PDB file of C-alpha atoms and ligand atoms in Angstrom:
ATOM      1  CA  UNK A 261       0.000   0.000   0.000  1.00  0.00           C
ATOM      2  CA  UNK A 262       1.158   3.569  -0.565  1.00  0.00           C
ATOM      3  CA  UNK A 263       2.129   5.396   2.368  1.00  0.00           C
ATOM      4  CA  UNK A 264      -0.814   9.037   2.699  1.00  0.00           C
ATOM      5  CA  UNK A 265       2.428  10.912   3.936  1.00  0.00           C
ATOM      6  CA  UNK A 266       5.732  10.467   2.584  1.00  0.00           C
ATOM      7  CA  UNK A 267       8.752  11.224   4.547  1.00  0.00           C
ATOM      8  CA  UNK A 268      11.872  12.743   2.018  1.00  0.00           C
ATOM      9  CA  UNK A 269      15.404  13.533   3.651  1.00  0.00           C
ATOM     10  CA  UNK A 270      17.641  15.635   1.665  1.00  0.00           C
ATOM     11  CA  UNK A 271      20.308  17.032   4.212  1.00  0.00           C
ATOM     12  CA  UNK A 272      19.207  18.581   7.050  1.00  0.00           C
ATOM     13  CA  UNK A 273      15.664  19.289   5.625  1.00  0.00           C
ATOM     14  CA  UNK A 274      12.784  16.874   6.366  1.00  0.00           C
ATOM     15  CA  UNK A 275      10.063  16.693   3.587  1.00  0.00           C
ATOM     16  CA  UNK A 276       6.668  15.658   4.404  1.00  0.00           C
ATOM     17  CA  UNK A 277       4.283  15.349   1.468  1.00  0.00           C
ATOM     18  CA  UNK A 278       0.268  14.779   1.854  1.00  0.00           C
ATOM     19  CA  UNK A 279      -0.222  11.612  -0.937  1.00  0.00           C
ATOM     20  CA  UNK A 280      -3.353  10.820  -1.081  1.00  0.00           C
ATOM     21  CA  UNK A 281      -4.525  12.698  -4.366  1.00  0.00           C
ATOM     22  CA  UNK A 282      -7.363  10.470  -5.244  1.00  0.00           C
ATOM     23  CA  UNK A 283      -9.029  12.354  -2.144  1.00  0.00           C
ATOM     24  CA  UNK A 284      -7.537  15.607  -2.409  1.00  0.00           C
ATOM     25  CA  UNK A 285      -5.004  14.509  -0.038  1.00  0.00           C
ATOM     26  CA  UNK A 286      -7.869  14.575   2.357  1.00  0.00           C
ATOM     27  CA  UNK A 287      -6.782  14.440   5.768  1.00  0.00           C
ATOM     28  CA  UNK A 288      -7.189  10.864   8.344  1.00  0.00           C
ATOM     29  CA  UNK A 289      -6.051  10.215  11.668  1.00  0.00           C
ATOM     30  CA  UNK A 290      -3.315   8.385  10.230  1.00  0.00           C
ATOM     31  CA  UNK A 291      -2.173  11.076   8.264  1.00  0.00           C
ATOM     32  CA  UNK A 292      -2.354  13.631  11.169  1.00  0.00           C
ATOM     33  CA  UNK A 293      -0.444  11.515  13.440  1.00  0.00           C
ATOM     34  CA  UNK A 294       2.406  11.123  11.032  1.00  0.00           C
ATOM     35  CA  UNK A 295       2.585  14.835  10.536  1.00  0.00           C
ATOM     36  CA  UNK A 296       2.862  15.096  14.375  1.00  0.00           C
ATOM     37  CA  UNK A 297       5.689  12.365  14.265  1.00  0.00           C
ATOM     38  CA  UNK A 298       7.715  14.111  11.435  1.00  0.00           C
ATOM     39  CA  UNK A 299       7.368  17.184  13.143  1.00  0.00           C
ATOM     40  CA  UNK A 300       8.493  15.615  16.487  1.00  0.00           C
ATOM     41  CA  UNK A 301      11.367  13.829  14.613  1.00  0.00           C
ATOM     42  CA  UNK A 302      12.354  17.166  13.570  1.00  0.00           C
ATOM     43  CA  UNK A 303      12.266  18.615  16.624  1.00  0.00           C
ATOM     44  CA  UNK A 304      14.303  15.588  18.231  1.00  0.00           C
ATOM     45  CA  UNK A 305      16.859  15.056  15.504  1.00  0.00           C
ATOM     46  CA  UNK A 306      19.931  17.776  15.896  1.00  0.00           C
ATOM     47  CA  UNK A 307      20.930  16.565  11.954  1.00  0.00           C
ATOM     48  CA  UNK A 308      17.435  17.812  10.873  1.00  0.00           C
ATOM     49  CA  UNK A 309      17.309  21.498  10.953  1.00  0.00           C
ATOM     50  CA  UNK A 310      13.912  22.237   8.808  1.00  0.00           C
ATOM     51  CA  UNK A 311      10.828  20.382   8.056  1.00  0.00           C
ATOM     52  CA  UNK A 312       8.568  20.879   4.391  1.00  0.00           C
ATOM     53  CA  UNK A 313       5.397  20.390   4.083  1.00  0.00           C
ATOM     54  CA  UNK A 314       3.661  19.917   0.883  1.00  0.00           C
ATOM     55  CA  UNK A 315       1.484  17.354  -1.381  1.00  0.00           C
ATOM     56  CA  UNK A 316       1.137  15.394  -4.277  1.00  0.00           C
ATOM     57  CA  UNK A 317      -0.672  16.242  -6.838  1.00  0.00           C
ATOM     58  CA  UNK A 318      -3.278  19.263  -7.642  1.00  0.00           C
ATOM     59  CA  UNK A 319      -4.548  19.921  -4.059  1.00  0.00           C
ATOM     60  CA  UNK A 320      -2.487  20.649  -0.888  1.00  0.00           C
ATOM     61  CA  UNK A 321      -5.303  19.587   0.956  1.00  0.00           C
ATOM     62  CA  UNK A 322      -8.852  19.138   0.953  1.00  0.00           C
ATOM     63  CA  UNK A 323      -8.592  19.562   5.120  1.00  0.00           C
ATOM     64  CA  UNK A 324     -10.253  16.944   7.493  1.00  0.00           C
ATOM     65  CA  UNK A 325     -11.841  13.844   5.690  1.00  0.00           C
ATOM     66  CA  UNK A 326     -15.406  14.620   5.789  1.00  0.00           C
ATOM     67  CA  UNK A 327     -16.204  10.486   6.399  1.00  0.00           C
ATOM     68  CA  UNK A 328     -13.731  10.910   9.038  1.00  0.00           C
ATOM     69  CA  UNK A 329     -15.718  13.921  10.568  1.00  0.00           C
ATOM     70  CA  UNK A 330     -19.091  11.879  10.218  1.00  0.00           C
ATOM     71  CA  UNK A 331     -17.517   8.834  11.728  1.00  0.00           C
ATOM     72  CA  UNK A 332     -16.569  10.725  14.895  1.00  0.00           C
ATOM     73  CA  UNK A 333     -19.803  12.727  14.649  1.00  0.00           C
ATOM     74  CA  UNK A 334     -21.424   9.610  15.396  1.00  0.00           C
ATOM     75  CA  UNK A 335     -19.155   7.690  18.389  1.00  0.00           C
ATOM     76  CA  UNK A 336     -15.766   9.267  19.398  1.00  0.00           C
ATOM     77  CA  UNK A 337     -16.240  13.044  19.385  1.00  0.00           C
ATOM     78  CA  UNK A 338     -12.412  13.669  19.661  1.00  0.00           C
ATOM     79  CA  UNK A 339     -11.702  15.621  16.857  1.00  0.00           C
ATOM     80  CA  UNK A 340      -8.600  13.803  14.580  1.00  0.00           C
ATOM     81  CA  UNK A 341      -6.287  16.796  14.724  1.00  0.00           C
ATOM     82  CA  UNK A 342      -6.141  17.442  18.316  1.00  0.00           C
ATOM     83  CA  UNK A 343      -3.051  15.949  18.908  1.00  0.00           C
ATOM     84  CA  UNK A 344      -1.270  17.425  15.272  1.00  0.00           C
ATOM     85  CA  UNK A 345      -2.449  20.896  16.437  1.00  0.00           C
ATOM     86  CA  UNK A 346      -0.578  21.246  19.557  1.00  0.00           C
ATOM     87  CA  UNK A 347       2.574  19.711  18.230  1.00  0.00           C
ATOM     88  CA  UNK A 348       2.542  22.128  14.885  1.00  0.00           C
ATOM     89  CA  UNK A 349       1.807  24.950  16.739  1.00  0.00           C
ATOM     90  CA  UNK A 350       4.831  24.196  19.304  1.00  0.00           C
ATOM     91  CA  UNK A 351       7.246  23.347  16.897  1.00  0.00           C
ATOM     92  CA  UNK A 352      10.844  24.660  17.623  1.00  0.00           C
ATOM     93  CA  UNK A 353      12.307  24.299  14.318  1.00  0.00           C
ATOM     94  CA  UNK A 354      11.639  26.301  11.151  1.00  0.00           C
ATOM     95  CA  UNK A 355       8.504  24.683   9.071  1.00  0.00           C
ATOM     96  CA  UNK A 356       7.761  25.694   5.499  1.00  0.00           C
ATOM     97  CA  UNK A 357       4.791  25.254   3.301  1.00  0.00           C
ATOM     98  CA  UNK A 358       4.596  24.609  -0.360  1.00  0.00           C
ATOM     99  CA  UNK A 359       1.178  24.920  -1.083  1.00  0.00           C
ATOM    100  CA  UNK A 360       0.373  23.426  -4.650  1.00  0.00           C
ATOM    101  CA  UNK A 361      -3.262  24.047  -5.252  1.00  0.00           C
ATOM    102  CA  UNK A 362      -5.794  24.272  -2.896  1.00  0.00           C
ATOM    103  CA  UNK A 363      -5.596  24.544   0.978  1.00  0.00           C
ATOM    104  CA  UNK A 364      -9.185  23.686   2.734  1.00  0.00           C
ATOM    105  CA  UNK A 365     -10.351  24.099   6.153  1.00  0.00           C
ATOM    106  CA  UNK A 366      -7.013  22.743   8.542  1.00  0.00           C
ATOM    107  CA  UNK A 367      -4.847  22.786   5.112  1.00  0.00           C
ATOM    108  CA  UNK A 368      -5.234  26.339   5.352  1.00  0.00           C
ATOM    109  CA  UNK A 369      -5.628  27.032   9.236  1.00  0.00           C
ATOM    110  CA  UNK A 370      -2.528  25.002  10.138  1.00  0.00           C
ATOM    111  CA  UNK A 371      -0.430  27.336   7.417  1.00  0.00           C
ATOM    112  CA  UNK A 372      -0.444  29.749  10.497  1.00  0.00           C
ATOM    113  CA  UNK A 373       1.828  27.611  11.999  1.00  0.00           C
ATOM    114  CA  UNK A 374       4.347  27.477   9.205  1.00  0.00           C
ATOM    115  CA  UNK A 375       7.605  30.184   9.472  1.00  0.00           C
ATOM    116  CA  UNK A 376       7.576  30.435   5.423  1.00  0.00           C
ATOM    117  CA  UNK A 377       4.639  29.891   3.226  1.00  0.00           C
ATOM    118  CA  UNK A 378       5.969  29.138  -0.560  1.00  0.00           C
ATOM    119  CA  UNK A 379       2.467  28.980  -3.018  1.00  0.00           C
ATOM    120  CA  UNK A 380       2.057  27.819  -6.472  1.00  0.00           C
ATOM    121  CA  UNK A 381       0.003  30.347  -8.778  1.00  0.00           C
ATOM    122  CA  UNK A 382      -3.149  27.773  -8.391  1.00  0.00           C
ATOM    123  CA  UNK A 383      -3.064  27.984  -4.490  1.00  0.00           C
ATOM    124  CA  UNK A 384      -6.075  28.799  -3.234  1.00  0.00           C
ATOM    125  CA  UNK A 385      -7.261  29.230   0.824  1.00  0.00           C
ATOM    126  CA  UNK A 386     -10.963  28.598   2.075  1.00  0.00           C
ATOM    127  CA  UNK A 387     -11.997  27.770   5.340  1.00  0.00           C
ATOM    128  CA  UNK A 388     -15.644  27.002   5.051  1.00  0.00           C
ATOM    129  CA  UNK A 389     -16.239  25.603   8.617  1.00  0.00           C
ATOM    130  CA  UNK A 390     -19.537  27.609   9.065  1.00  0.00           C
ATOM    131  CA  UNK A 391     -21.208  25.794   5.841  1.00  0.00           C
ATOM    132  CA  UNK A 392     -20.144  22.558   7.517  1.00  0.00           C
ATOM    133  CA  UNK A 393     -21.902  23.598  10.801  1.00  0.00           C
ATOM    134  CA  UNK A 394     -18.424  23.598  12.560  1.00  0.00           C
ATOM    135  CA  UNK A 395     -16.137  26.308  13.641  1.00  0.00           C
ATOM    136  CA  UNK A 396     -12.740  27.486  13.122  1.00  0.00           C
ATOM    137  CA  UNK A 397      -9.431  25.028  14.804  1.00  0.00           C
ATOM    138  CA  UNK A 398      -5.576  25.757  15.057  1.00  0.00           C
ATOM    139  CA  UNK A 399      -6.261  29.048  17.023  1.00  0.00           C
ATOM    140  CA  UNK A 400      -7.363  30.505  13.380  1.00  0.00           C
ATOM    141  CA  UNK A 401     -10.007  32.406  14.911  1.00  0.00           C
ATOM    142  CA  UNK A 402      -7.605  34.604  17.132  1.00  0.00           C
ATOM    143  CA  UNK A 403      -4.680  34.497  14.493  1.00  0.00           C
ATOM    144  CA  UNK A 404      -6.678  35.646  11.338  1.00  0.00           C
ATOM    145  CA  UNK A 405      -8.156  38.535  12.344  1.00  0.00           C
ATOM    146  CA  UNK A 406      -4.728  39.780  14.155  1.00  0.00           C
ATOM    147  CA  UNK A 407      -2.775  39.173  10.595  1.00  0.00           C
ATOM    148  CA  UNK A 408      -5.297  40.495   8.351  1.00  0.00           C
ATOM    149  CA  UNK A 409      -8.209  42.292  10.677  1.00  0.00           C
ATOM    150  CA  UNK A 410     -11.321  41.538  11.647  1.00  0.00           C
ATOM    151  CA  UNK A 411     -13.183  42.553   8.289  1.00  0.00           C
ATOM    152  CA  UNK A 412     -11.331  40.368   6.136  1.00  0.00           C
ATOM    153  CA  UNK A 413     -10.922  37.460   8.816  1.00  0.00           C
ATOM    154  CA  UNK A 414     -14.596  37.629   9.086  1.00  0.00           C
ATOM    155  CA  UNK A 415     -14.874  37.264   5.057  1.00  0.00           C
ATOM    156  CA  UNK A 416     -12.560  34.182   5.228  1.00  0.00           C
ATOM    157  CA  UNK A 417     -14.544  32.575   8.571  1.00  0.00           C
ATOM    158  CA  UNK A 418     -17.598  33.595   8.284  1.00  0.00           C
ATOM    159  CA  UNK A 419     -18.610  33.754   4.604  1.00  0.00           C
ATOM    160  CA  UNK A 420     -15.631  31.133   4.236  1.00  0.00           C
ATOM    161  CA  UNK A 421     -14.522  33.253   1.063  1.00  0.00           C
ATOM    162  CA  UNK A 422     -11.602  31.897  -0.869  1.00  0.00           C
ATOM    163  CA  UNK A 423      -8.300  33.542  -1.226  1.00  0.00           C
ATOM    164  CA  UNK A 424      -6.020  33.033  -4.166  1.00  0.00           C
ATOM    165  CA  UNK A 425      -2.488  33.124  -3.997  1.00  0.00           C
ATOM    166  CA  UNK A 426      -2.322  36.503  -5.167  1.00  0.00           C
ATOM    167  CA  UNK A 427      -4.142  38.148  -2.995  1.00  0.00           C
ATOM    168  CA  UNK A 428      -2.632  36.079  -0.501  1.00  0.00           C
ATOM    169  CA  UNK A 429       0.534  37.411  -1.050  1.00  0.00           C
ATOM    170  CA  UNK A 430      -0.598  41.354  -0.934  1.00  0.00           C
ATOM    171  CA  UNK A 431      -2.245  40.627   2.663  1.00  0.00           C
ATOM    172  CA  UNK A 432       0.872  39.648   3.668  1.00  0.00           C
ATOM    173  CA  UNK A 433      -0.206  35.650   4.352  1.00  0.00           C
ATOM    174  CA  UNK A 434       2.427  34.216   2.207  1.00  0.00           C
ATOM    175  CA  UNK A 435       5.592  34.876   1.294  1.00  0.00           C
ATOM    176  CA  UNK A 436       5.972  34.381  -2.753  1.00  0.00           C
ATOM    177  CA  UNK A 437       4.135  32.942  -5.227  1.00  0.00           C
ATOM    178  CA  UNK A 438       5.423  31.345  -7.958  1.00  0.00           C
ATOM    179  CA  UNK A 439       4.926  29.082 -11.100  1.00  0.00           C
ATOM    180  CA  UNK A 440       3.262  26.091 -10.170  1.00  0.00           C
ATOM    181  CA  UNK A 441       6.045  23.837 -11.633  1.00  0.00           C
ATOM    182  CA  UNK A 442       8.829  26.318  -9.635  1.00  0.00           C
ATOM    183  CA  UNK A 443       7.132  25.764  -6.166  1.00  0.00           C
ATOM    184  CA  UNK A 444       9.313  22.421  -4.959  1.00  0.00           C
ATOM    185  CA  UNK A 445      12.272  24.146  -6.053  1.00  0.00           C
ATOM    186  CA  UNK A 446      11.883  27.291  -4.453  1.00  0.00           C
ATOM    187  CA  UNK A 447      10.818  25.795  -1.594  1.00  0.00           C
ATOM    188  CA  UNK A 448      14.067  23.576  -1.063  1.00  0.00           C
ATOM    189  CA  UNK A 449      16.110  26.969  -1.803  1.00  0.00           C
ATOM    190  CA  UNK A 450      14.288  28.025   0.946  1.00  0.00           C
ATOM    191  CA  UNK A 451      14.647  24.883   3.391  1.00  0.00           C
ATOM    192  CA  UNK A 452      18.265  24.853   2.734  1.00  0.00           C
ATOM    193  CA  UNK A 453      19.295  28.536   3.198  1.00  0.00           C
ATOM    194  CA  UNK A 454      17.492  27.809   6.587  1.00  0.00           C
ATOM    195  CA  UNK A 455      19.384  25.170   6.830  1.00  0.00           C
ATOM    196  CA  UNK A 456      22.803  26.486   6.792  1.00  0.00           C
ATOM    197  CA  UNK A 457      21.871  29.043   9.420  1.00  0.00           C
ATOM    198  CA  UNK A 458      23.344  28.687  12.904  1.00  0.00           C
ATOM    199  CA  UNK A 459      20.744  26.666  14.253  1.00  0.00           C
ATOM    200  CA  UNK A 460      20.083  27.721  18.273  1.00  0.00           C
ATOM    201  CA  UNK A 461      20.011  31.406  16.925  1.00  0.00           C
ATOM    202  CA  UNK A 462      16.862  30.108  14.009  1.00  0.00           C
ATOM    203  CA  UNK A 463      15.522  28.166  16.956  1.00  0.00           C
ATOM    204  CA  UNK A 464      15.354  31.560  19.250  1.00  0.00           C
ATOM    205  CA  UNK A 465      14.507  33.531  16.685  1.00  0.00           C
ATOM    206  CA  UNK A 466      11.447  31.386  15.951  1.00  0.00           C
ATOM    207  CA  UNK A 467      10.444  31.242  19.993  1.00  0.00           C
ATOM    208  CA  UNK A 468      10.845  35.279  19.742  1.00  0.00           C
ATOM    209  CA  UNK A 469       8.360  35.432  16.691  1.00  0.00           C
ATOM    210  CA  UNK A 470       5.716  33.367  18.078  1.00  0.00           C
ATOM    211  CA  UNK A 471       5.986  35.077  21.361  1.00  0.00           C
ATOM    212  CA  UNK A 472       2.571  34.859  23.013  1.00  0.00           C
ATOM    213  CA  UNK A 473       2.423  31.255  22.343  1.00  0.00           C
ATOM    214  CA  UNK A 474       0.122  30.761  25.313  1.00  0.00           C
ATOM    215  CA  UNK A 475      -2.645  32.214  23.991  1.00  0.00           C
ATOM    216  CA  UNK A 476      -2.422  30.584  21.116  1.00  0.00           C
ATOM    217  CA  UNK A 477      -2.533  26.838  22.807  1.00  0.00           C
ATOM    218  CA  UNK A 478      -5.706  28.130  25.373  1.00  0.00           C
ATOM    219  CA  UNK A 479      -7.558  28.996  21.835  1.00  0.00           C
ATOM    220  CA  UNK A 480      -6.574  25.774  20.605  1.00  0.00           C
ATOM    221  CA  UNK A 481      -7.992  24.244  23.444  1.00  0.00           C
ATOM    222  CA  UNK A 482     -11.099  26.473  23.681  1.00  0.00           C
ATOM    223  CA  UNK A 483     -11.904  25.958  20.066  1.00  0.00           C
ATOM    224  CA  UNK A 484     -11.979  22.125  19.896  1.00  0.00           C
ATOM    225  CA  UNK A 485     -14.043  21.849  22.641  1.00  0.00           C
ATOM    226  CA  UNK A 486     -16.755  23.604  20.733  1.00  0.00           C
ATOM    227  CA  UNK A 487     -15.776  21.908  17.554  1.00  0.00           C
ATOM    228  CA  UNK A 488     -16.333  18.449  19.222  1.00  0.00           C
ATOM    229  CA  UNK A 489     -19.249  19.678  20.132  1.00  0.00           C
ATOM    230  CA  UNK A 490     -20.385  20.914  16.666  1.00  0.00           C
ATOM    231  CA  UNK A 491     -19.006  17.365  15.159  1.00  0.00           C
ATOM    232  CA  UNK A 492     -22.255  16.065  17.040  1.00  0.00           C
ATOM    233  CA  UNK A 493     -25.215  19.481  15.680  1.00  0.00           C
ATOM    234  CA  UNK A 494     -27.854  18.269  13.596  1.00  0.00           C
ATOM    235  CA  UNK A 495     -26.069  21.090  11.273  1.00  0.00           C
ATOM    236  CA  UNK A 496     -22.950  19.636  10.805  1.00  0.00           C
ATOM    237  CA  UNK A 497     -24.959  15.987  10.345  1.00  0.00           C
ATOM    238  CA  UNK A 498     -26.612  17.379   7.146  1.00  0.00           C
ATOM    239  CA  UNK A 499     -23.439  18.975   5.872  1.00  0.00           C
ATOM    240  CA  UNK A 500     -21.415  15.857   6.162  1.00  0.00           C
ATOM    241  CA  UNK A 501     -24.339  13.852   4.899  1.00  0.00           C
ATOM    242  CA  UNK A 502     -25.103  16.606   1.845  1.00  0.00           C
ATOM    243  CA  UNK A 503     -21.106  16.767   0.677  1.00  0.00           C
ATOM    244  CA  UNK A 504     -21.122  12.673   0.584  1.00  0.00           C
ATOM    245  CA  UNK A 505     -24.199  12.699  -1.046  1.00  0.00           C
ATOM    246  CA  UNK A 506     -22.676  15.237  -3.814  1.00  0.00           C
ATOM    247  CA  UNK A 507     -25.648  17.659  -3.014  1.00  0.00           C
ATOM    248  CA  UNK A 508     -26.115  20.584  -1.550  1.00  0.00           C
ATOM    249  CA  UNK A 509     -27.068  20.979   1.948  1.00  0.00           C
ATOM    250  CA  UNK A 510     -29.903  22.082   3.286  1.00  0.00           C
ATOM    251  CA  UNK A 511     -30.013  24.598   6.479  1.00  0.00           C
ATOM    252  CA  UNK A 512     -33.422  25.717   6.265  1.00  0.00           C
ATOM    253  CA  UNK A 513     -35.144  23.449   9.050  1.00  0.00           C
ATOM    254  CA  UNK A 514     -32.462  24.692  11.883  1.00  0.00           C
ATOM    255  CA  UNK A 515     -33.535  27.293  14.338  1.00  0.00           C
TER     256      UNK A 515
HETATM  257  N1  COA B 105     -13.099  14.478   2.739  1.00  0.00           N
HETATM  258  C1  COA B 105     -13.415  13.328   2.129  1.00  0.00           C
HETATM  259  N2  COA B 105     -13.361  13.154   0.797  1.00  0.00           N
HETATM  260  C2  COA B 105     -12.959  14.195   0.069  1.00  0.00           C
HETATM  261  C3  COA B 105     -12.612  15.427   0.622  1.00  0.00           C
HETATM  262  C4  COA B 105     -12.699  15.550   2.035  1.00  0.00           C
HETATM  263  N3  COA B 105     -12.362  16.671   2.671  1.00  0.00           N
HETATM  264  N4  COA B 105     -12.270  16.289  -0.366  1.00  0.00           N
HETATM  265  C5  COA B 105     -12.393  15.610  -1.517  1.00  0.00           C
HETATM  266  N5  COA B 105     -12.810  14.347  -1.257  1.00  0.00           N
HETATM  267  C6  COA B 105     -13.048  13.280  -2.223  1.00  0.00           C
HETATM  268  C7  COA B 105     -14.324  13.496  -3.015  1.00  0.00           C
HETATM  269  O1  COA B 105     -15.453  13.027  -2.273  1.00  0.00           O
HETATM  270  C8  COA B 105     -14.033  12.673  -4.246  1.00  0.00           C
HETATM  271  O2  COA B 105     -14.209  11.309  -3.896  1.00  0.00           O
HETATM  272  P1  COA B 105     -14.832  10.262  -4.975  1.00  0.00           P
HETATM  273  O3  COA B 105     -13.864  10.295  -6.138  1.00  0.00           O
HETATM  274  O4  COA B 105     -14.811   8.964  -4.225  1.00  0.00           O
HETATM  275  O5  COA B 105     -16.187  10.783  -5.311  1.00  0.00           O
HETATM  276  C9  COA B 105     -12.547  12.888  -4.467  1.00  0.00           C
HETATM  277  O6  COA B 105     -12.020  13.303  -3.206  1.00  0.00           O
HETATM  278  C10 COA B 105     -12.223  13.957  -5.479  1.00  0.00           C
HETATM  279  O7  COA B 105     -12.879  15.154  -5.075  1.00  0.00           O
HETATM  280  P2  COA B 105     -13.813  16.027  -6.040  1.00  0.00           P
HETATM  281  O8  COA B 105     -14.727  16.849  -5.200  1.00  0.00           O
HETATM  282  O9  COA B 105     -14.418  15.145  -7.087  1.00  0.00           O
HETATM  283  O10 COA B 105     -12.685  16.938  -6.739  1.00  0.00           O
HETATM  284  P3  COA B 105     -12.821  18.443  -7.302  1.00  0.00           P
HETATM  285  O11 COA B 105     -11.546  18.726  -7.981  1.00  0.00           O
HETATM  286  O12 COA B 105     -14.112  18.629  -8.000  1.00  0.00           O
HETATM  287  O13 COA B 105     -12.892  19.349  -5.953  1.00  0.00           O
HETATM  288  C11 COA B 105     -12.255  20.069  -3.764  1.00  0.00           C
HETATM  289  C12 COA B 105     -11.828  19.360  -5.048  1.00  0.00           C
HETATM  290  C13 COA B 105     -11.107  19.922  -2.776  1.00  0.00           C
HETATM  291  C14 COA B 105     -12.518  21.563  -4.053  1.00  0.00           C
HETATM  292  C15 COA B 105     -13.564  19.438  -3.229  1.00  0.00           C
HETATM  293  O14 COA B 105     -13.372  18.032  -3.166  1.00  0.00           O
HETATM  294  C16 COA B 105     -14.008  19.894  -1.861  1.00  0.00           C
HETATM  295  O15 COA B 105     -14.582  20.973  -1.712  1.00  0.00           O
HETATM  296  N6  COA B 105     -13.782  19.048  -0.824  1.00  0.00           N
HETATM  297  C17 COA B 105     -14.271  19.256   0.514  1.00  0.00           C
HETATM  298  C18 COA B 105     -13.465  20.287   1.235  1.00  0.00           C
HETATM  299  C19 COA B 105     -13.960  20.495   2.632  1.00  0.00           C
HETATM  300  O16 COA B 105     -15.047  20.982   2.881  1.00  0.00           O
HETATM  301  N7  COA B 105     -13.116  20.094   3.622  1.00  0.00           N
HETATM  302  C20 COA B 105     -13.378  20.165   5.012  1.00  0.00           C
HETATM  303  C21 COA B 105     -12.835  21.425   5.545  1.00  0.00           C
HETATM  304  S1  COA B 105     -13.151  21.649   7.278  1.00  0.00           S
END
């Protein structure tokens, strides 16, 4: 069977590529946990001075599996990522993100939590956690609207409007965007200038720019406990049910 995350070494930089592109490299338990190992292996390795996150194929990610979400929905309310969200959002080490294609729901939300953010022309950001009857994760909801303000976080959250990767870049929520077929490249430029940095002072200098870390893990914390909660509405049920059943949902019979 093929492996839904692939693990690449090249030097000091760890790659960690989303493969599942018959689903839109839509995200499992599985696949969370071995994003949380790879970043821990980072972390733990003194050889291995920057991790890379990307995916195969024409989507970053599609964000959570949606028969995942149902699944849980119905037994185990424990939301999949709540173990990959504390561990990306405490990394020490310098994390980039080539984003080829589109970034959904956490594929967008955990991009907060990368240092760099490389994206291919056809990158595209939506978090549409309202039209699935859930709310924002990964501390999005406090970290949006302080990078871009509240207007245009609420357009993104709220309305879950798209962003492409140009506009992206003018708000200032990635870094460059280039050619869809230059993205690994630039992205390993990237990794490996990193990489040849003294490493405690990129370590420090990371802690320094994510000062006010604690706030970020108590909205963590305070979002998923509403999001498990919303993983069990009657609202989420139908929009789970309506996006398996290729439809489109209906909201009309909720108060
Ligand atoms: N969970 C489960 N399956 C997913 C998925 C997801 N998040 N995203 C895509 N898939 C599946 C589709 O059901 C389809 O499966 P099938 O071939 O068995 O029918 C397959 O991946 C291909 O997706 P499809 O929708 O046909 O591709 P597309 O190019 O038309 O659209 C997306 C791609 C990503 C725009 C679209 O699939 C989408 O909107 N996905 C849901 C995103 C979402 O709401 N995520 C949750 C965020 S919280």
């Amino acid at each position: 069977m093929t492996a839904t995350v692939v693990i690449t070494r090249t030097d000091g930089v760890l790659e960690i590529r989303l493969n599942r592109p018959e689903k839109k490299n839509a995200l499992t338990r599985a696949m969370y946990d071995a994003m949380a190992d790879a970043f821990r292996q980072v972390d733990a390795d003194p050889t291995l001075r920057v991790a890379l996150l990307t995916g195969t194929g024409d989507t970053f990610t599609s964000g959570n599996d949606i028969a995942d979400f149902q699944a849980r929905a119905a037994g185990n309310r424990e939301a999949s990522a709540s173990r990959f969200l504390p561990t990306i959002s405490s990394m020490q080490k310098p994390l980039i993100a080539a984003v080829n294609g589109a970034a959904i729901g956490v594929g967008t939300t955990m991009l907060m939590h990368c240092d760099l953010i490389v994206a291919a022309r056809s990158a595209r950001f939506v978090m549409p956690f309202t039209s699935l009857g859930l709310v924002p994760e990964a501390a999005s909801s406090l970290l949006f609207p302080r990078l871009l303000g509240h207007q245009r976080a609420s357009a993104l959250l709220l309305l879950g409007e798209p962003l492409d990767a140009a506009t992206a870049h003018e708000w200032g929520f990635v870094n460059r965007v280039v050619d869809d077929t230059a993205l690994m490249e630039t992205a390993h430029e990237i990794a490996q200038r990193l990489a040849a940095l003294p490493p405690q002072a990129v370590r420090l200098t990371k802690r320094l720019i994510r000062h006010g870390a604690s706030d970020v893990a108590g909205r963590i914390d305070e979002e998923l406990a509403l999001f498990r909660e919303r993983l069990g509405s009657p609202e989420a049920a139908e929009a789970f049910k309506a996006f398996l059943e290729k439809r489109r949902p209906d909201f009309s019979q909720f108060a």
